[in-house]
Amino acid sequence: MTMTKVFHLFSPEYKSDPYGTLAYYREHDPVHAFQLERFDRPAWLITRYSDAVALLKDTRVTKDFRKLMSEEQLNEFNSIPEMELISNHMLAKDPPDHTRLRTLVHKAFTPKMISDLRGRIQEIANELLDKMAMKQEVDLLNEYAFPLPMTVISEMLGIPEKDREQFRMWSNVIIDVSNKEEQQEANPYIKEFVNYLEKLIEERKERPQSDLVSGLALVEEEGEKLTKNELYSMIFLLIIAGHETTVNLIGNGTLALLEHPDQLEKLRAQPELIQTAVEELLRYTNPVEFATFRMANEDFDLHGKKIKKGDAIMIGIASANRDPSCFENPDSLDLTRKSNQHIAFGFGIHYCLGAPLARLEGQIAINSLIQRFPEMCLNASIEELKWRSSLILRGLVELPVKLWG
């Protein structure tokens, strides 16, 4: 296998099929130095499962990049209000701030609250499938994978239906930023997003409803409240994280099943396999390709490589989940796989708070889809499919399918 010397995270070639590249580095250079284009800084590609799990818990690695900024850099960052407002959520914090923020939000994601959503999620899936049934050919992302989780999180938050397509646009622009120029282009959209949230929060404070925005605006735990910036930032996180991972789970998972007809037929014949099937699809398709952004908090050595304070640490979820030291036949899709210790939702204190919701949505969406349309097939060649240029997510731009005939 011929490899280039430079790892290009955002190249179309890598995005279309990252696994061969990641396998090479996992075997030959598991702590690989490269230049991260988006942040114009030295970075390290971490590809082995054991290293990924260790670093996800390592206090030498920080989530709060502001700790490592010079006074000049911090002033420049703080001069852009919209950036400050979307970076005060728990995924951008270390303890004790992370602990405080997670505790305040956790009450909205209890197992009972998620379980109580099962009936509504099924209703939404059925409604979307009914609309799709009127067409022979659809883009599955646009018609199903996006609207299902977006409807769920929007109803939880209290976002009006008329505004949800706008949230999709804002989400795509912000998530797909891959360099400083795109960051500049995204700033006006972030500002629009913040302005929208400001109006929505003021409305909920004046007239609280039984939704999550109202709850967050008024939440208090042992005397602690969310600040204004934290409130905006947490709602931003819940909207983005509340649907993006599930969109990719449904999209990537359906594509994987269509590429493995034996596994698709097994699940269609045994729908009770859906829980283990979704765990395997999470491992195999990696809706989150890299853990959310981290930086070295201090100088340290890892396998003989000298990581410097301020270096970016790119923890390869997609690579760890295909590591043969942890998974038998890791490049094979096996919906009956047991002891599936994947890290698709992360590990440690930053383990995804919404993982139970994403799992439930994925189980209902995929099972309902394949039962409803037994003749469904891909309506394009694999080579024609385009993948999003995202720093952390692995997801398709669209997924054209033919539902019958």
mmCIF file with all atom_site columns, N, CA and C in Angstrom, residues 254-297:
data_model
loop_
_atom_site.group_PDB
_atom_site.id
_atom_site.type_symbol
_atom_site.label_atom_id
_atom_site.label_alt_id
_atom_site.label_comp_id
_atom_site.label_asym_id
_atom_site.label_entity_id
_atom_site.label_seq_id
_atom_site.pdbx_PDB_ins_code
_atom_site.Cartn_x
_atom_site.Cartn_y
_atom_site.Cartn_z
_atom_site.occupancy
_atom_site.B_iso_or_equiv
_atom_site.pdbx_formal_charge
_atom_site.auth_seq_id
_atom_site.auth_comp_id
_atom_site.auth_asym_id
_atom_site.auth_atom_id
_atom_site.pdbx_PDB_model_num
ATOM 1   N N  . THR A 1 254 ? -27.587 2.824   7.275  1.00 0.00 ? 254 THR A N  1
ATOM 2   C CA . THR A 1 254 ? -28.382 2.304   6.149  1.00 0.00 ? 254 THR A CA 1
ATOM 3   C C  . THR A 1 254 ? -27.483 1.961   4.970  1.00 0.00 ? 254 THR A C  1
ATOM 4   N N  . LEU A 1 255 ? -26.516 2.830   4.683  1.00 0.00 ? 255 LEU A N  1
ATOM 5   C CA . LEU A 1 255 ? -25.579 2.545   3.589  1.00 0.00 ? 255 LEU A CA 1
ATOM 6   C C  . LEU A 1 255 ? -24.829 1.239   3.855  1.00 0.00 ? 255 LEU A C  1
ATOM 7   N N  . ALA A 1 256 ? -24.355 1.050   5.089  1.00 0.00 ? 256 ALA A N  1
ATOM 8   C CA . ALA A 1 256 ? -23.621 -0.172  5.421  1.00 0.00 ? 256 ALA A CA 1
ATOM 9   C C  . ALA A 1 256 ? -24.495 -1.406  5.236  1.00 0.00 ? 256 ALA A C  1
ATOM 10  N N  . LEU A 1 257 ? -25.759 -1.323  5.622  1.00 0.00 ? 257 LEU A N  1
ATOM 11  C CA . LEU A 1 257 ? -26.662 -2.456  5.448  1.00 0.00 ? 257 LEU A CA 1
ATOM 12  C C  . LEU A 1 257 ? -26.902 -2.748  3.963  1.00 0.00 ? 257 LEU A C  1
ATOM 13  N N  . LEU A 1 258 ? -27.052 -1.686  3.168  1.00 0.00 ? 258 LEU A N  1
ATOM 14  C CA . LEU A 1 258 ? -27.252 -1.883  1.729  1.00 0.00 ? 258 LEU A CA 1
ATOM 15  C C  . LEU A 1 258 ? -26.012 -2.494  1.072  1.00 0.00 ? 258 LEU A C  1
ATOM 16  N N  . GLU A 1 259 ? -24.843 -2.196  1.637  1.00 0.00 ? 259 GLU A N  1
ATOM 17  C CA . GLU A 1 259 ? -23.594 -2.766  1.109  1.00 0.00 ? 259 GLU A CA 1
ATOM 18  C C  . GLU A 1 259 ? -23.376 -4.197  1.605  1.00 0.00 ? 259 GLU A C  1
ATOM 19  N N  . HIS A 1 260 ? -24.120 -4.608  2.625  1.00 0.00 ? 260 HIS A N  1
ATOM 20  C CA . HIS A 1 260 ? -23.983 -5.955  3.189  1.00 0.00 ? 260 HIS A CA 1
ATOM 21  C C  . HIS A 1 260 ? -25.369 -6.609  3.236  1.00 0.00 ? 260 HIS A C  1
ATOM 22  N N  . PRO A 1 261 ? -25.868 -7.048  2.077  1.00 0.00 ? 261 PRO A N  1
ATOM 23  C CA . PRO A 1 261 ? -27.247 -7.563  2.003  1.00 0.00 ? 261 PRO A CA 1
ATOM 24  C C  . PRO A 1 261 ? -27.505 -8.760  2.908  1.00 0.00 ? 261 PRO A C  1
ATOM 25  N N  . ASP A 1 262 ? -26.472 -9.547  3.209  1.00 0.00 ? 262 ASP A N  1
ATOM 26  C CA . ASP A 1 262 ? -26.683 -10.681 4.110  1.00 0.00 ? 262 ASP A CA 1
ATOM 27  C C  . ASP A 1 262 ? -27.026 -10.194 5.517  1.00 0.00 ? 262 ASP A C  1
ATOM 28  N N  . GLN A 1 263 ? -26.358 -9.137  5.968  1.00 0.00 ? 263 GLN A N  1
ATOM 29  C CA . GLN A 1 263 ? -26.633 -8.570  7.280  1.00 0.00 ? 263 GLN A CA 1
ATOM 30  C C  . GLN A 1 263 ? -27.991 -7.857  7.297  1.00 0.00 ? 263 GLN A C  1
ATOM 31  N N  . LEU A 1 264 ? -28.303 -7.198  6.190  1.00 0.00 ? 264 LEU A N  1
ATOM 32  C CA . LEU A 1 264 ? -29.597 -6.521  6.072  1.00 0.00 ? 264 LEU A CA 1
ATOM 33  C C  . LEU A 1 264 ? -30.738 -7.533  6.182  1.00 0.00 ? 264 LEU A C  1
ATOM 34  N N  . GLU A 1 265 ? -30.614 -8.637  5.483  1.00 0.00 ? 265 GLU A N  1
ATOM 35  C CA . GLU A 1 265 ? -31.672 -9.654  5.520  1.00 0.00 ? 265 GLU A CA 1
ATOM 36  C C  . GLU A 1 265 ? -31.770 -10.305 6.897  1.00 0.00 ? 265 GLU A C  1
ATOM 37  N N  . LYS A 1 266 ? -30.628 -10.477 7.546  1.00 0.00 ? 266 LYS A N  1
ATOM 38  C CA . LYS A 1 266 ? -30.639 -11.052 8.898  1.00 0.00 ? 266 LYS A CA 1
ATOM 39  C C  . LYS A 1 266 ? -31.423 -10.154 9.849  1.00 0.00 ? 266 LYS A C  1
ATOM 40  N N  . LEU A 1 267 ? -31.206 -8.843  9.771  1.00 0.00 ? 267 LEU A N  1
ATOM 41  C CA . LEU A 1 267 ? -31.902 -7.908  10.656 1.00 0.00 ? 267 LEU A CA 1
ATOM 42  C C  . LEU A 1 267 ? -33.375 -7.810  10.284 1.00 0.00 ? 267 LEU A C  1
ATOM 43  N N  . ARG A 1 268 ? -33.657 -7.846  9.003  1.00 0.00 ? 268 ARG A N  1
ATOM 44  C CA . ARG A 1 268 ? -35.062 -7.770  8.575  1.00 0.00 ? 268 ARG A CA 1
ATOM 45  C C  . ARG A 1 268 ? -35.830 -9.000  9.069  1.00 0.00 ? 268 ARG A C  1
ATOM 46  N N  . ALA A 1 269 ? -35.164 -10.153 9.053  1.00 0.00 ? 269 ALA A N  1
ATOM 47  C CA . ALA A 1 269 ? -35.819 -11.392 9.501  1.00 0.00 ? 269 ALA A CA 1
ATOM 48  C C  . ALA A 1 269 ? -35.880 -11.491 11.024 1.00 0.00 ? 269 ALA A C  1
ATOM 49  N N  . GLN A 1 270 ? -34.918 -10.821 11.690 1.00 0.00 ? 270 GLN A N  1
ATOM 50  C CA . GLN A 1 270 ? -34.862 -10.877 13.154 1.00 0.00 ? 270 GLN A CA 1
ATOM 51  C C  . GLN A 1 270 ? -34.772 -9.458  13.726 1.00 0.00 ? 270 GLN A C  1
ATOM 52  N N  . PRO A 1 271 ? -35.868 -8.712  13.680 1.00 0.00 ? 271 PRO A N  1
ATOM 53  C CA . PRO A 1 271 ? -35.819 -7.321  14.152 1.00 0.00 ? 271 PRO A CA 1
ATOM 54  C C  . PRO A 1 271 ? -35.421 -7.179  15.616 1.00 0.00 ? 271 PRO A C  1
ATOM 55  N N  . GLU A 1 272 ? -35.532 -8.294  16.368 1.00 0.00 ? 272 GLU A N  1
ATOM 56  C CA . GLU A 1 272 ? -35.134 -8.235  17.782 1.00 0.00 ? 272 GLU A CA 1
ATOM 57  C C  . GLU A 1 272 ? -33.617 -8.061  17.939 1.00 0.00 ? 272 GLU A C  1
ATOM 58  N N  . LEU A 1 273 ? -32.869 -8.204  16.845 1.00 0.00 ? 273 LEU A N  1
ATOM 59  C CA . LEU A 1 273 ? -31.416 -7.992  16.890 1.00 0.00 ? 273 LEU A CA 1
ATOM 60  C C  . LEU A 1 273 ? -31.032 -6.513  16.871 1.00 0.00 ? 273 LEU A C  1
ATOM 61  N N  . ILE A 1 274 ? -32.002 -5.620  16.836 1.00 0.00 ? 274 ILE A N  1
ATOM 62  C CA . ILE A 1 274 ? -31.721 -4.215  16.556 1.00 0.00 ? 274 ILE A CA 1
ATOM 63  C C  . ILE A 1 274 ? -30.768 -3.577  17.561 1.00 0.00 ? 274 ILE A C  1
ATOM 64  N N  . GLN A 1 275 ? -30.828 -3.962  18.821 1.00 0.00 ? 275 GLN A N  1
ATOM 65  C CA . GLN A 1 275 ? -29.933 -3.317  19.791 1.00 0.00 ? 275 GLN A CA 1
ATOM 66  C C  . GLN A 1 275 ? -28.472 -3.628  19.507 1.00 0.00 ? 275 GLN A C  1
ATOM 67  N N  . THR A 1 276 ? -28.144 -4.911  19.337 1.00 0.00 ? 276 THR A N  1
ATOM 68  C CA . THR A 1 276 ? -26.756 -5.249  19.011 1.00 0.00 ? 276 THR A CA 1
ATOM 69  C C  . THR A 1 276 ? -26.395 -4.742  17.619 1.00 0.00 ? 276 THR A C  1
ATOM 70  N N  . ALA A 1 277 ? -27.391 -4.703  16.704 1.00 0.00 ? 277 ALA A N  1
ATOM 71  C CA . ALA A 1 277 ? -27.141 -4.211  15.347 1.00 0.00 ? 277 ALA A CA 1
ATOM 72  C C  . ALA A 1 277 ? -26.720 -2.746  15.369 1.00 0.00 ? 277 ALA A C  1
ATOM 73  N N  . VAL A 1 278 ? -27.418 -1.928  16.142 1.00 0.00 ? 278 VAL A N  1
ATOM 74  C CA . VAL A 1 278 ? -27.070 -0.503  16.213 1.00 0.00 ? 278 VAL A CA 1
ATOM 75  C C  . VAL A 1 278 ? -25.690 -0.309  16.849 1.00 0.00 ? 278 VAL A C  1
ATOM 76  N N  . GLU A 1 279 ? -25.357 -1.109  17.864 1.00 0.00 ? 279 GLU A N  1
ATOM 77  C CA . GLU A 1 279 ? -24.015 -1.012  18.454 1.00 0.00 ? 279 GLU A CA 1
ATOM 78  C C  . GLU A 1 279 ? -22.949 -1.327  17.411 1.00 0.00 ? 279 GLU A C  1
ATOM 79  N N  . GLU A 1 280 ? -23.208 -2.329  16.587 1.00 0.00 ? 280 GLU A N  1
ATOM 80  C CA . GLU A 1 280 ? -22.244 -2.688  15.549 1.00 0.00 ? 280 GLU A CA 1
ATOM 81  C C  . GLU A 1 280 ? -22.173 -1.616  14.460 1.00 0.00 ? 280 GLU A C  1
ATOM 82  N N  . LEU A 1 281 ? -23.310 -1.034  14.105 1.00 0.00 ? 281 LEU A N  1
ATOM 83  C CA . LEU A 1 281 ? -23.293 0.038   13.108 1.00 0.00 ? 281 LEU A CA 1
ATOM 84  C C  . LEU A 1 281 ? -22.559 1.263   13.640 1.00 0.00 ? 281 LEU A C  1
ATOM 85  N N  . LEU A 1 282 ? -22.712 1.551   14.921 1.00 0.00 ? 282 LEU A N  1
ATOM 86  C CA . LEU A 1 282 ? -21.958 2.645   15.535 1.00 0.00 ? 282 LEU A CA 1
ATOM 87  C C  . LEU A 1 282 ? -20.457 2.376   15.450 1.00 0.00 ? 282 LEU A C  1
ATOM 88  N N  . ARG A 1 283 ? -20.062 1.144   15.731 1.00 0.00 ? 283 ARG A N  1
ATOM 89  C CA . ARG A 1 283 ? -18.637 0.783   15.673 1.00 0.00 ? 283 ARG A CA 1
ATOM 90  C C  . ARG A 1 283 ? -18.106 0.804   14.246 1.00 0.00 ? 283 ARG A C  1
ATOM 91  N N  . TYR A 1 284 ? -18.878 0.240   13.347 1.00 0.00 ? 284 TYR A N  1
ATOM 92  C CA . TYR A 1 284 ? -18.407 0.022   11.981 1.00 0.00 ? 284 TYR A CA 1
ATOM 93  C C  . TYR A 1 284 ? -18.435 1.301   11.139 1.00 0.00 ? 284 TYR A C  1
ATOM 94  N N  . THR A 1 285 ? -19.465 2.130   11.342 1.00 0.00 ? 285 THR A N  1
ATOM 95  C CA . THR A 1 285 ? -19.623 3.302   10.466 1.00 0.00 ? 285 THR A CA 1
ATOM 96  C C  . THR A 1 285 ? -19.163 4.606   11.087 1.00 0.00 ? 285 THR A C  1
ATOM 97  N N  . ASN A 1 286 ? -19.000 4.653   12.398 1.00 0.00 ? 286 ASN A N  1
ATOM 98  C CA . ASN A 1 286 ? -18.411 5.806   13.090 1.00 0.00 ? 286 ASN A CA 1
ATOM 99  C C  . ASN A 1 286 ? -19.024 7.152   12.720 1.00 0.00 ? 286 ASN A C  1
ATOM 100 N N  . PRO A 1 287 ? -20.256 7.421   13.169 1.00 0.00 ? 287 PRO A N  1
ATOM 101 C CA . PRO A 1 287 ? -20.873 8.731   12.926 1.00 0.00 ? 287 PRO A CA 1
ATOM 102 C C  . PRO A 1 287 ? -20.015 9.883   13.439 1.00 0.00 ? 287 PRO A C  1
ATOM 103 N N  . VAL A 1 288 ? -19.248 9.623   14.505 1.00 0.00 ? 288 VAL A N  1
ATOM 104 C CA . VAL A 1 288 ? -18.244 10.586  14.990 1.00 0.00 ? 288 VAL A CA 1
ATOM 105 C C  . VAL A 1 288 ? -16.884 9.974   14.681 1.00 0.00 ? 288 VAL A C  1
ATOM 106 N N  . GLU A 1 289 ? -16.142 10.598  13.773 1.00 0.00 ? 289 GLU A N  1
ATOM 107 C CA . GLU A 1 289 ? -14.872 10.035  13.301 1.00 0.00 ? 289 GLU A CA 1
ATOM 108 C C  . GLU A 1 289 ? -13.724 10.327  14.254 1.00 0.00 ? 289 GLU A C  1
ATOM 109 N N  . PHE A 1 290 ? -13.735 11.531  14.823 1.00 0.00 ? 290 PHE A N  1
ATOM 110 C CA . PHE A 1 290 ? -12.718 11.940  15.788 1.00 0.00 ? 290 PHE A CA 1
ATOM 111 C C  . PHE A 1 290 ? -13.397 12.487  17.033 1.00 0.00 ? 290 PHE A C  1
ATOM 112 N N  . ALA A 1 291 ? -12.776 12.257  18.179 1.00 0.00 ? 291 ALA A N  1
ATOM 113 C CA . ALA A 1 291 ? -13.286 12.853  19.409 1.00 0.00 ? 291 ALA A CA 1
ATOM 114 C C  . ALA A 1 291 ? -13.248 14.365  19.290 1.00 0.00 ? 291 ALA A C  1
ATOM 115 N N  . THR A 1 292 ? -14.116 15.032  20.019 1.00 0.00 ? 292 THR A N  1
ATOM 116 C CA . THR A 1 292 ? -14.146 16.488  19.970 1.00 0.00 ? 292 THR A CA 1
ATOM 117 C C  . THR A 1 292 ? -12.797 17.057  20.379 1.00 0.00 ? 292 THR A C  1
ATOM 118 N N  . PHE A 1 293 ? -12.526 18.269  19.924 1.00 0.00 ? 293 PHE A N  1
ATOM 119 C CA . PHE A 1 293 ? -11.197 18.867  19.921 1.00 0.00 ? 293 PHE A CA 1
ATOM 120 C C  . PHE A 1 293 ? -10.550 18.898  21.304 1.00 0.00 ? 293 PHE A C  1
ATOM 121 N N  . ARG A 1 294 ? -9.304  18.451  21.349 1.00 0.00 ? 294 ARG A N  1
ATOM 122 C CA . ARG A 1 294 ? -8.508  18.468  22.567 1.00 0.00 ? 294 ARG A CA 1
ATOM 123 C C  . ARG A 1 294 ? -7.118  19.015  22.276 1.00 0.00 ? 294 ARG A C  1
ATOM 124 N N  . MET A 1 295 ? -6.473  19.532  23.336 1.00 0.00 ? 295 MET A N  1
ATOM 125 C CA . MET A 1 295 ? -5.108  20.031  23.206 1.00 0.00 ? 295 MET A CA 1
ATOM 126 C C  . MET A 1 295 ? -4.269  19.564  24.390 1.00 0.00 ? 295 MET A C  1
ATOM 127 N N  . ALA A 1 296 ? -2.970  19.454  24.143 1.00 0.00 ? 296 ALA A N  1
ATOM 128 C CA . ALA A 1 296 ? -2.066  19.065  25.221 1.00 0.00 ? 296 ALA A CA 1
ATOM 129 C C  . ALA A 1 296 ? -1.967  20.195  26.240 1.00 0.00 ? 296 ALA A C  1
ATOM 130 N N  . ASN A 1 297 ? -2.168  19.840  27.500 1.00 0.00 ? 297 ASN A N  1
ATOM 131 C CA . ASN A 1 297 ? -2.135  20.802  28.602 1.00 0.00 ? 297 ASN A CA 1
ATOM 132 C C  . ASN A 1 297 ? -0.718  21.050  29.096 1.00 0.00 ? 297 ASN A C  1
#
